mmCIF file of C-alpha atoms in Angstrom:
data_model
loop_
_atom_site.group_PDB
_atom_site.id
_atom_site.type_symbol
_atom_site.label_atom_id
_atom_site.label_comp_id
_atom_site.label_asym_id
_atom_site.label_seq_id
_atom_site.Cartn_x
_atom_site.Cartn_y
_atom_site.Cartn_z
ATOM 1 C CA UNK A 1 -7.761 20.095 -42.437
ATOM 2 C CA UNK A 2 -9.365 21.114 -38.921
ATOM 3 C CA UNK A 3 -12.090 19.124 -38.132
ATOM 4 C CA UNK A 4 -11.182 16.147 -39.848
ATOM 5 C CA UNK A 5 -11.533 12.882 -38.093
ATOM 6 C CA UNK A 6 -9.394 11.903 -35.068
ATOM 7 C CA UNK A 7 -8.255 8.428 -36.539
ATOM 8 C CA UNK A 8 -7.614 9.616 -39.707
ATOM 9 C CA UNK A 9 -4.808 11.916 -38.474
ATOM 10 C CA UNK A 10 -3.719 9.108 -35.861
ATOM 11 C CA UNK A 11 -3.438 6.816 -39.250
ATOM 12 C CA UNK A 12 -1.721 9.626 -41.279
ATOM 13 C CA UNK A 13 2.254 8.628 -41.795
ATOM 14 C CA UNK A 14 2.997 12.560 -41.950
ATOM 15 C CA UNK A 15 1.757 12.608 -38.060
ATOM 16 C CA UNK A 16 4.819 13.343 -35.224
ATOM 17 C CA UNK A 17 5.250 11.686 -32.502
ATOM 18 C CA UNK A 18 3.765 14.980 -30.017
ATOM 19 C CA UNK A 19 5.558 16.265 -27.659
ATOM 20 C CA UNK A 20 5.340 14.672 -23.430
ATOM 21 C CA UNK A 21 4.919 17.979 -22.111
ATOM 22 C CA UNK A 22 1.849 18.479 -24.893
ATOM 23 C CA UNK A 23 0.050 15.434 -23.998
ATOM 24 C CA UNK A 24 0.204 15.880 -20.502
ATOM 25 C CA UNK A 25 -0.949 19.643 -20.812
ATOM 26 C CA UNK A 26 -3.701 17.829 -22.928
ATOM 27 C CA UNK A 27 -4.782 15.457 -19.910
ATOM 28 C CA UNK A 28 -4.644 17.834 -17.627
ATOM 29 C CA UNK A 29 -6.659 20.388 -18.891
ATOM 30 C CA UNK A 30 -9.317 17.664 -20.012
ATOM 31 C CA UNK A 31 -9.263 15.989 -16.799
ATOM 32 C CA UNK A 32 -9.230 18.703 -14.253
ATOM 33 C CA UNK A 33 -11.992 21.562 -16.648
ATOM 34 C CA UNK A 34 -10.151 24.091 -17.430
ATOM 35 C CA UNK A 35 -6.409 25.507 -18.359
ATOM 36 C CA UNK A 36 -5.892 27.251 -15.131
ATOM 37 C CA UNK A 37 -6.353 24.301 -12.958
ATOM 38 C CA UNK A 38 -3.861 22.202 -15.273
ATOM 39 C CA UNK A 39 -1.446 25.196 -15.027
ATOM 40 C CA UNK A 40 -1.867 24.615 -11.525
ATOM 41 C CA UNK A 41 -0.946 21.247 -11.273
ATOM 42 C CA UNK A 42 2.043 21.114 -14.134
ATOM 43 C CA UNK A 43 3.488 24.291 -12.427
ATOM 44 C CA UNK A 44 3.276 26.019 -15.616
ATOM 45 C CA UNK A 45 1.365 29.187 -16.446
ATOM 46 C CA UNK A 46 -2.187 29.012 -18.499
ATOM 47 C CA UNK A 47 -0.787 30.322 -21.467
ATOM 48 C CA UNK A 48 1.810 27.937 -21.682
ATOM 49 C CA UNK A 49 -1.081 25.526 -21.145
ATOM 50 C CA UNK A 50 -2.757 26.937 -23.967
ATOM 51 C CA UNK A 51 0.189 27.157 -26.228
ATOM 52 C CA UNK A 52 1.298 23.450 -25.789
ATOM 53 C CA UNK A 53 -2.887 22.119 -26.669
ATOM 54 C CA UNK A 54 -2.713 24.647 -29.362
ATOM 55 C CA UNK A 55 0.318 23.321 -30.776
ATOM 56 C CA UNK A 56 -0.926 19.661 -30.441
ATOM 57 C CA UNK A 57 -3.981 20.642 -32.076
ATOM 58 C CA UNK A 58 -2.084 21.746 -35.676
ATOM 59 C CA UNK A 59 0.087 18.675 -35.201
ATOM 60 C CA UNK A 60 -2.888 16.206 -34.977
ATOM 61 C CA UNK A 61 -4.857 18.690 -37.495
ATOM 62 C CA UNK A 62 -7.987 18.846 -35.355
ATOM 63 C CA UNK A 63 -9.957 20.681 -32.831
ATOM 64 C CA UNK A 64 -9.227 19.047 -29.197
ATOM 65 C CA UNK A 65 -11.763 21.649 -27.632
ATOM 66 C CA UNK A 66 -14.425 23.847 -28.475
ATOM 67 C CA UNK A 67 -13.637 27.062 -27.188
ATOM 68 C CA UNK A 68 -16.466 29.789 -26.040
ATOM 69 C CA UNK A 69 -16.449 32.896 -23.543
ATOM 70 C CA UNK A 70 -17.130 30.625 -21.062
ATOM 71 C CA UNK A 71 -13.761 27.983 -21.268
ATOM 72 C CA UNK A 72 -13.158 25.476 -23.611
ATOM 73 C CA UNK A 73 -14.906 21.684 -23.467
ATOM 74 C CA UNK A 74 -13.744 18.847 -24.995
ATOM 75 C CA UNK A 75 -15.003 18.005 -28.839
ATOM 76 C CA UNK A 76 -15.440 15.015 -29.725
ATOM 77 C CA UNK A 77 -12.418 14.016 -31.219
ATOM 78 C CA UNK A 78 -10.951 15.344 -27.874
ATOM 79 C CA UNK A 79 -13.017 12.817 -25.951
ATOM 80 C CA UNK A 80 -11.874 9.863 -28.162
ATOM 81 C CA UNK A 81 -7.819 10.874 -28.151
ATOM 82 C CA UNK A 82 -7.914 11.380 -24.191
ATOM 83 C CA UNK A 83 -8.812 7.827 -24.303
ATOM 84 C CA UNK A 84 -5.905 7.279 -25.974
ATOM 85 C CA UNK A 85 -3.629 9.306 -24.151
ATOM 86 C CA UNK A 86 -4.411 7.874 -20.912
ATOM 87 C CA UNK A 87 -4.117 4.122 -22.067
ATOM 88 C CA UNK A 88 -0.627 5.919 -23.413
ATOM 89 C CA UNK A 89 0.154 7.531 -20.198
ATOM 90 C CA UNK A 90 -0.459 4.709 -17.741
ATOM 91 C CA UNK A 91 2.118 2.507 -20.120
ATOM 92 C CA UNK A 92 4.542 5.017 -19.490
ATOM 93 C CA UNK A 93 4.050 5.159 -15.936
ATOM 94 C CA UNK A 94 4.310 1.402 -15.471
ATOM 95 C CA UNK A 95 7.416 1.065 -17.517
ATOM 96 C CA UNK A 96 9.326 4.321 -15.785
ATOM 97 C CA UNK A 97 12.438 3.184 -14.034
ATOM 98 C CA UNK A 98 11.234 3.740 -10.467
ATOM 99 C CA UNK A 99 8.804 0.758 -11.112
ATOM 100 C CA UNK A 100 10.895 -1.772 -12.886
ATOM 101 C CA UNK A 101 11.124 -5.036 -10.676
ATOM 102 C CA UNK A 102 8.490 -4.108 -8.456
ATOM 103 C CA UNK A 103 5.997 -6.696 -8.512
ATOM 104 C CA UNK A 104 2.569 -5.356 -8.688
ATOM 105 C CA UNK A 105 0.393 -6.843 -5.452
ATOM 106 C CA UNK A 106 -1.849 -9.448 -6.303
ATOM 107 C CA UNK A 107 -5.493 -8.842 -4.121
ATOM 108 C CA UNK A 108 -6.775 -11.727 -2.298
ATOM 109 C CA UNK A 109 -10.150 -10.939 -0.802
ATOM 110 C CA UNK A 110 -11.007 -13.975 2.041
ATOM 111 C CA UNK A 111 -13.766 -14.656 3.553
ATOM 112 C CA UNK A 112 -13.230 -17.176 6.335
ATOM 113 C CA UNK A 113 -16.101 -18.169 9.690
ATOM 114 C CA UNK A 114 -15.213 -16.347 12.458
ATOM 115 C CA UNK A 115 -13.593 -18.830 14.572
ATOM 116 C CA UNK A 116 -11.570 -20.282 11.534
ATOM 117 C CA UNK A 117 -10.611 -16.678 11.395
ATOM 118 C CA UNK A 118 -9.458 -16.285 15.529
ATOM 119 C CA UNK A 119 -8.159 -19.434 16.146
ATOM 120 C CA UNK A 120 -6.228 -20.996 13.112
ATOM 121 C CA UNK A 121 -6.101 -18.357 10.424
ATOM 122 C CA UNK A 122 -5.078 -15.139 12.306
ATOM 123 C CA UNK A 123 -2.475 -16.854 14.229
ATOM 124 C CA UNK A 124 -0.386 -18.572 11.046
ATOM 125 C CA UNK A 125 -0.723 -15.792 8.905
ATOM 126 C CA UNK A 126 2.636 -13.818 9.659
ATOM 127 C CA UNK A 127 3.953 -16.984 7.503
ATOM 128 C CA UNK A 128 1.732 -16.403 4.571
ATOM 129 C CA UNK A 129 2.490 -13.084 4.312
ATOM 130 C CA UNK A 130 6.423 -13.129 4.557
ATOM 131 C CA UNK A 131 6.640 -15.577 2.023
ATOM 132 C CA UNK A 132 4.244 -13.871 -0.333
ATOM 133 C CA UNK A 133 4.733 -9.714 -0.019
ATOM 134 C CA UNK A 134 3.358 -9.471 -3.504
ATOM 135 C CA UNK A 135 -0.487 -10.828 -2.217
ATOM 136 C CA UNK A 136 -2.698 -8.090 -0.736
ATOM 137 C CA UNK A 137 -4.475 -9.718 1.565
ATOM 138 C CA UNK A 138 -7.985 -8.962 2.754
ATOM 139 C CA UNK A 139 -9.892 -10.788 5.084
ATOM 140 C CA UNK A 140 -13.753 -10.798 6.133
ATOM 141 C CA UNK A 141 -15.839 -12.573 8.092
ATOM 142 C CA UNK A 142 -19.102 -14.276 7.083
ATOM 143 C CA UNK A 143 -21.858 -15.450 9.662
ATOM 144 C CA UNK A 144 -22.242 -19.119 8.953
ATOM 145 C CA UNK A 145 -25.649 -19.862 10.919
ATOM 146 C CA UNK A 146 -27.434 -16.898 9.175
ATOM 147 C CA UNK A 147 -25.737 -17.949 5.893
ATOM 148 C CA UNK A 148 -24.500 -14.293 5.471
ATOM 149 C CA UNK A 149 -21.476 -13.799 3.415
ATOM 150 C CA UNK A 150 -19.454 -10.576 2.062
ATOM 151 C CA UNK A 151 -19.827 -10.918 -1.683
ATOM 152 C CA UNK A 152 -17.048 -10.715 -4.032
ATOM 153 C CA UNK A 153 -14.344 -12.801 -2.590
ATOM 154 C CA UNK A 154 -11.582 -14.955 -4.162
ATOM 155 C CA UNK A 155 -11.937 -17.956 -1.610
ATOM 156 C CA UNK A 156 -14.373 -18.747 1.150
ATOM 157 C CA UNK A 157 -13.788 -21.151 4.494
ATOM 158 C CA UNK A 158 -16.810 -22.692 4.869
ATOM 159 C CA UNK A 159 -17.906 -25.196 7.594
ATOM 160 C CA UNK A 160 -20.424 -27.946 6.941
ATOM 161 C CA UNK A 161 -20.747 -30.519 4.493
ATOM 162 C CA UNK A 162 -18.682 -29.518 1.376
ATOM 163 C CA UNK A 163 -21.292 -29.271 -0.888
ATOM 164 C CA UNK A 164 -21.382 -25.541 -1.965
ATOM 165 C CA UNK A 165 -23.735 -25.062 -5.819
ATOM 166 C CA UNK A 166 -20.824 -23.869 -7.706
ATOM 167 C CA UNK A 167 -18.577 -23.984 -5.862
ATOM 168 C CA UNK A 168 -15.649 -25.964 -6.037
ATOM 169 C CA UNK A 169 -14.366 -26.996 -1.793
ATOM 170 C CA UNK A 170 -11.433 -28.801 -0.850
ATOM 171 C CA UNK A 171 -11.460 -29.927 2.497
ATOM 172 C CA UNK A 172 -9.103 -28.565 4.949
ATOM 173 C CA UNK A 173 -9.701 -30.518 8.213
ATOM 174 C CA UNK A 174 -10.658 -33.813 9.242
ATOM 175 C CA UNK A 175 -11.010 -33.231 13.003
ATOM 176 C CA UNK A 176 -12.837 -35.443 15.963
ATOM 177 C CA UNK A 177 -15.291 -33.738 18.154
ATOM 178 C CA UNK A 178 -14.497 -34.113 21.976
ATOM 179 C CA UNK A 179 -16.081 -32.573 24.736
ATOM 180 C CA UNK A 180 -13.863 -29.971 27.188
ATOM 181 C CA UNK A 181 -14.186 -27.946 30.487
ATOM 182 C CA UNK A 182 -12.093 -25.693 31.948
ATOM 183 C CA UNK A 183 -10.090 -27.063 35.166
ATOM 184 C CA UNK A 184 -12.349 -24.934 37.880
ATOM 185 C CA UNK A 185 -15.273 -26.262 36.220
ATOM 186 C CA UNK A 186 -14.421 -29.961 36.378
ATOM 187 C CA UNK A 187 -12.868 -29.214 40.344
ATOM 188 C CA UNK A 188 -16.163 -27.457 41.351
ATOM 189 C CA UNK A 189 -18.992 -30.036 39.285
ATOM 190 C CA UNK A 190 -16.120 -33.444 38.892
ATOM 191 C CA UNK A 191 -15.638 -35.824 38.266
ATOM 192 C CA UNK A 192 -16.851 -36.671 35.389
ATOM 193 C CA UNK A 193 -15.427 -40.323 35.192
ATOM 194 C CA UNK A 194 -18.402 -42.055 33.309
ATOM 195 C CA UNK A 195 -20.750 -40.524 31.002
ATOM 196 C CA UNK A 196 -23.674 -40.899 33.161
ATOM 197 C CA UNK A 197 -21.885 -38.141 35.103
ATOM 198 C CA UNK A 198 -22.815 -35.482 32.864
ATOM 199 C CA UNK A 199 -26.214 -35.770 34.241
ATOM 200 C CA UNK A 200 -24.864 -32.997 36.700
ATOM 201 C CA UNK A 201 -23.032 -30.731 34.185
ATOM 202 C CA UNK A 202 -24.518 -28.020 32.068
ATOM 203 C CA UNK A 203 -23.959 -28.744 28.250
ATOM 204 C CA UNK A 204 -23.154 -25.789 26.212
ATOM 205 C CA UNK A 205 -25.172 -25.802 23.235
ATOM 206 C CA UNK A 206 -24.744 -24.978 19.235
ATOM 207 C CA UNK A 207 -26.032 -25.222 16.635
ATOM 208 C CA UNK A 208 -22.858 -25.975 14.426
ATOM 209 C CA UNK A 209 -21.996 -28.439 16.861
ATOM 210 C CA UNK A 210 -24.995 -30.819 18.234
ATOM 211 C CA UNK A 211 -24.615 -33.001 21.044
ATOM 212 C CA UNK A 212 -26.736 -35.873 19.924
ATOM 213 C CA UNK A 213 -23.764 -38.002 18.275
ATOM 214 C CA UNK A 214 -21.409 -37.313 20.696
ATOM 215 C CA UNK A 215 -24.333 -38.334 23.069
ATOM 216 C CA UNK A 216 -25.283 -41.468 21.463
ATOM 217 C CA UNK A 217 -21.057 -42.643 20.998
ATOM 218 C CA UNK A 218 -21.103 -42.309 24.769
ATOM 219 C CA UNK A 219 -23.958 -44.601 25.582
ATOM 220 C CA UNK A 220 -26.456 -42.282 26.387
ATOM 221 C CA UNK A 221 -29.497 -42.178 24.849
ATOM 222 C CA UNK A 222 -30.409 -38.539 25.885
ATOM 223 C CA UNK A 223 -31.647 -36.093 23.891
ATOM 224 C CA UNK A 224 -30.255 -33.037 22.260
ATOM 225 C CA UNK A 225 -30.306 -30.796 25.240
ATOM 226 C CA UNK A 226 -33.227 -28.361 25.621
ATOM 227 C CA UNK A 227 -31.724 -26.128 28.710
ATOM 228 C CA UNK A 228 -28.600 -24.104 29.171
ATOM 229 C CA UNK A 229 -26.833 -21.365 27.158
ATOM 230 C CA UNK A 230 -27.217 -21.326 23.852
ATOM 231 C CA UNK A 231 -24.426 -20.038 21.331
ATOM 232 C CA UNK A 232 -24.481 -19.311 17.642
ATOM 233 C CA UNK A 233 -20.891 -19.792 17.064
ATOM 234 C CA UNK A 234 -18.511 -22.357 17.980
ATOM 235 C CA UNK A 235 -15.719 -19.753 19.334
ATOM 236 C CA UNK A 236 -18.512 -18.346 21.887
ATOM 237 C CA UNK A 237 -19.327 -21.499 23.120
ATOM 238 C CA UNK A 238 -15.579 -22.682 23.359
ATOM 239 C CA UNK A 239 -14.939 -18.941 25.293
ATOM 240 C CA UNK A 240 -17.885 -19.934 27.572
ATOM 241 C CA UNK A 241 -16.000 -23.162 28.423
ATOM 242 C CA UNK A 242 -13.101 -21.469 29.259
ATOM 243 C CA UNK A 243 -15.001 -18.938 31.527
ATOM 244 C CA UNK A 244 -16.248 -21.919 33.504
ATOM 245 C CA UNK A 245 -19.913 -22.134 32.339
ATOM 246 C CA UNK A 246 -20.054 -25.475 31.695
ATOM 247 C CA UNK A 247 -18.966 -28.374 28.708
ATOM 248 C CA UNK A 248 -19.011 -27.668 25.279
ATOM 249 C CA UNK A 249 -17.953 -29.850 22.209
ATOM 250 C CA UNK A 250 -15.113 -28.867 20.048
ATOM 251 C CA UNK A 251 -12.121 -29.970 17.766
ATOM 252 C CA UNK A 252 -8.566 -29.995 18.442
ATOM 253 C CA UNK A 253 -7.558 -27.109 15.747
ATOM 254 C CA UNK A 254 -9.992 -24.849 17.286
ATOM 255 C CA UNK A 255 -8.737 -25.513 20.606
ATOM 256 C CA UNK A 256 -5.321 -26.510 20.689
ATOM 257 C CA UNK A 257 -4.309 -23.102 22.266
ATOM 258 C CA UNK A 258 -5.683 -23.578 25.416
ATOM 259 C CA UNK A 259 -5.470 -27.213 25.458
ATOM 260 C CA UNK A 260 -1.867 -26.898 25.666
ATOM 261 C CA UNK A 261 -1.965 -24.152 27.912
ATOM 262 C CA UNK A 262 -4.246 -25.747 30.270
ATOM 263 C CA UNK A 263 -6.682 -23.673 30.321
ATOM 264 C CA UNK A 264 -9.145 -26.336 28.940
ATOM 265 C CA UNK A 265 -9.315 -29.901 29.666
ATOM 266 C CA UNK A 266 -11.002 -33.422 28.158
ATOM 267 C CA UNK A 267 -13.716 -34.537 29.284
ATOM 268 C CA UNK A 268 -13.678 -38.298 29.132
ATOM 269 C CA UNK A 269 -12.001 -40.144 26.445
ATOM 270 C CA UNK A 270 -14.378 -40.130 24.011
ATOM 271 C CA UNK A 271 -13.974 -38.314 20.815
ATOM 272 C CA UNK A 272 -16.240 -38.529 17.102
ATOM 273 C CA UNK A 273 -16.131 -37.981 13.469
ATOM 274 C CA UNK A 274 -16.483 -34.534 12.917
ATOM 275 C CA UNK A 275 -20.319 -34.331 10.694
ATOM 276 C CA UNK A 276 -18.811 -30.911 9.374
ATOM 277 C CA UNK A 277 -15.243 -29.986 8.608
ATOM 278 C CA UNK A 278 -14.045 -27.012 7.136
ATOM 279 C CA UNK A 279 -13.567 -26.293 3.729
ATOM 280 C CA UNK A 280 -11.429 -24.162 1.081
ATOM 281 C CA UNK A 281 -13.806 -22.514 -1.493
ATOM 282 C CA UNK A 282 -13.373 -21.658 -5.016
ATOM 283 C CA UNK A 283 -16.257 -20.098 -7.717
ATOM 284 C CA UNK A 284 -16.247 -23.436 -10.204
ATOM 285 C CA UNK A 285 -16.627 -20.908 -12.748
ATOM 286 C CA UNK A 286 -13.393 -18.873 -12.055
ATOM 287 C CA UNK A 287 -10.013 -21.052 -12.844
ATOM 288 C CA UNK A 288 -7.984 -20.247 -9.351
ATOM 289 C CA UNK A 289 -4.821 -17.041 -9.642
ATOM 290 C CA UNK A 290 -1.545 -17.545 -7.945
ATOM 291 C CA UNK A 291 -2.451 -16.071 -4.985
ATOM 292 C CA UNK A 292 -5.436 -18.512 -4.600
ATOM 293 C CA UNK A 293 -3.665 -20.934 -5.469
ATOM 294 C CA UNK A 294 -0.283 -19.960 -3.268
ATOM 295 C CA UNK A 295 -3.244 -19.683 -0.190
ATOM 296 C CA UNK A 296 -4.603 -22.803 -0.737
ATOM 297 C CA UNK A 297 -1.442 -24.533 0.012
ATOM 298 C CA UNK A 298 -0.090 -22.873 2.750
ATOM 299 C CA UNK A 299 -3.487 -23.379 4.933
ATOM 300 C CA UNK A 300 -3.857 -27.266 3.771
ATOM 301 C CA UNK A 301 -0.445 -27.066 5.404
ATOM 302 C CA UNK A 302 -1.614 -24.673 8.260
ATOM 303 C CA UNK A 303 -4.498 -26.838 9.144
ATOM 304 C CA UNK A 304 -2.198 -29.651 9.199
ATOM 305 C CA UNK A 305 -0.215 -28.443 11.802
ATOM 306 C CA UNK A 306 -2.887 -27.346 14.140
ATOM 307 C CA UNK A 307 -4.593 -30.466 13.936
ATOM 308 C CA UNK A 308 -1.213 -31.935 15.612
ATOM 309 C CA UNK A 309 -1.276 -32.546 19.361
ATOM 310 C CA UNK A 310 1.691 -31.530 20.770
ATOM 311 C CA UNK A 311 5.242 -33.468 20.860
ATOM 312 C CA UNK A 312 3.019 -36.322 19.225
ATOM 313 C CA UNK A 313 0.620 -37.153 22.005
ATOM 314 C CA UNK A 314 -1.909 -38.787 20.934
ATOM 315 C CA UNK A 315 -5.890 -37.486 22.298
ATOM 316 C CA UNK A 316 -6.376 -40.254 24.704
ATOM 317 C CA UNK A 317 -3.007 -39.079 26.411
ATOM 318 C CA UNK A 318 -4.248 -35.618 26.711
#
């Protein structure tokens, strides 16, 4: 009888399969507000609208909407089978022909430091993303000195220490630090043959990358320097070397670029442990996706290769 319970009739053996074109006149007209607007977007007229709900009304043997002078609103039984009908819908849509074998993308959401992102990330990626069309990659940048972060992402590059509160990191680099100049630099304020030389050069400072080890591996017991620019972020600080404004400490897979291009060179042989490295970052909480886990791979591997010096030189031979 009308007004009998929703799952009742859905239960009810005597129930026919509706009709596609009464559903979707159904979801329309619920979705959009009113018959006219679904009319609108089926291409049909209202009446027809009206005809096809009406007749999926006696088939179900209840009242989809409550009709007035002013429209008709969904009842409640309305509310609870266009819940249905859309779960309905959207399996029909994914199984339609037109969609069969398409793989459905995978997001990825990255957030990676800003020089990871410029000078080893950006770079590789064509490779990532050729082998893996079906991973929708997003990447964002976090500020690692203010400790600011998008939220939400599936992995993180982080650079310090490795130890992240849940977080699971595997580390990606295991680079020296070394300090470089660009060639004008080292002509106009050279040469810089023993480290008591540096007395004369201006030392780029940052805070991701202190001078005091490098300092103390060279023999000189100075102290972390007080005077001359200072740069939040190790990509600055290498782009101020490279505009000629004086040393700065860095890591081959940040600067292997302009290394081999010549547009930096090493300043005396002397090269250290690295007292951060970078790191791949999971939630310890979250077991890792395909496309984590496909990502994770290919940059152990990409991190790898830039870490190389080229044709095999070793650093002193740079």
């Amino acid at each position: 009888m009308r007004g009998s319970s929703l799952r009742s009739a859905s239960l009810s053996k005597d129930v026919r399969l509706p009709p596609l074109a009464a559903i979707q006149a159904f979801e329309a007209a619920a979705r959009l507000g009113s018959f006219e607007r679904a009319s609108e977007e089926l291409f049909v007229t209202a009446s027809a609208i009206g005809k096809r709900i009406a007749a999926l009304e006696a088939l179900l043997d209840v009242s989809l909407f409550i009709r007035s002078s002013r429209g008709a609103t969904l009842s409640a039984a309305g509310r609870d089978y266009l819940n249905q009908v859309r779960t309905a819908l959207d399996l029909l849509s994914d199984a339609s022909l037109h969609k069969r074998g398409e793989p459905k993308p995978e997001p990825l959401r990255v957030v990676s430091t800003p020089t990871f992102a410029r000078q080893v990330l950006i770079p590789y990626l064509p490779g990532f993303t050729a082998a893996h069309p079906e991973v929708e990659l997003e990447i964002m940048l976090s500020i690692p000195y203010l400790d600011i972060m998008p939220p939400n992402a599936d992995v993180w590059v982080r650079f310090g220490s490795g130890k992240y509160p849940g977080l699971t990191a595997r580390q990606l680099t295991s680079d020296r630090v070394f300090a470089v100049c660009s060639p004008a630099y080292l002509a106009d304020h050279g040469p810089f043959d023993r480290p008591e030389d540096l007395a004369r050069a201006g030392l780029l400072r940052c805070p991701m990358e202190p001078w005091r080890p490098w300092l103390a591996e060279a023999g000189l017991d100075w102290p972390e320097p007080s005077r001359g620019v200072w740069l939040v972020d190790l990509g600055m600080m290498l782009a101020a070397a490279r505009a000629g404004q004086g040393l700065a400490l860095t890591r081959r897979s940040l600067a292997a670029e302009w290394l081999d291009e010549g547009k930096l060179v090493r300043v005396l042989g002397i090269d250290i442990p690295g007292e951060s490295q970078y790191h791949l970052c999971t939630e310890t909480s979250r077991p890792p996706g395909n496309a984590v886990q496909a990502f994770s791979l290919w940059l152990e591997d990409v991190c790898e290769q830039a870490s190389q010096w080229p044709r095999g030189l070793a650093a002193s031979q740079e």
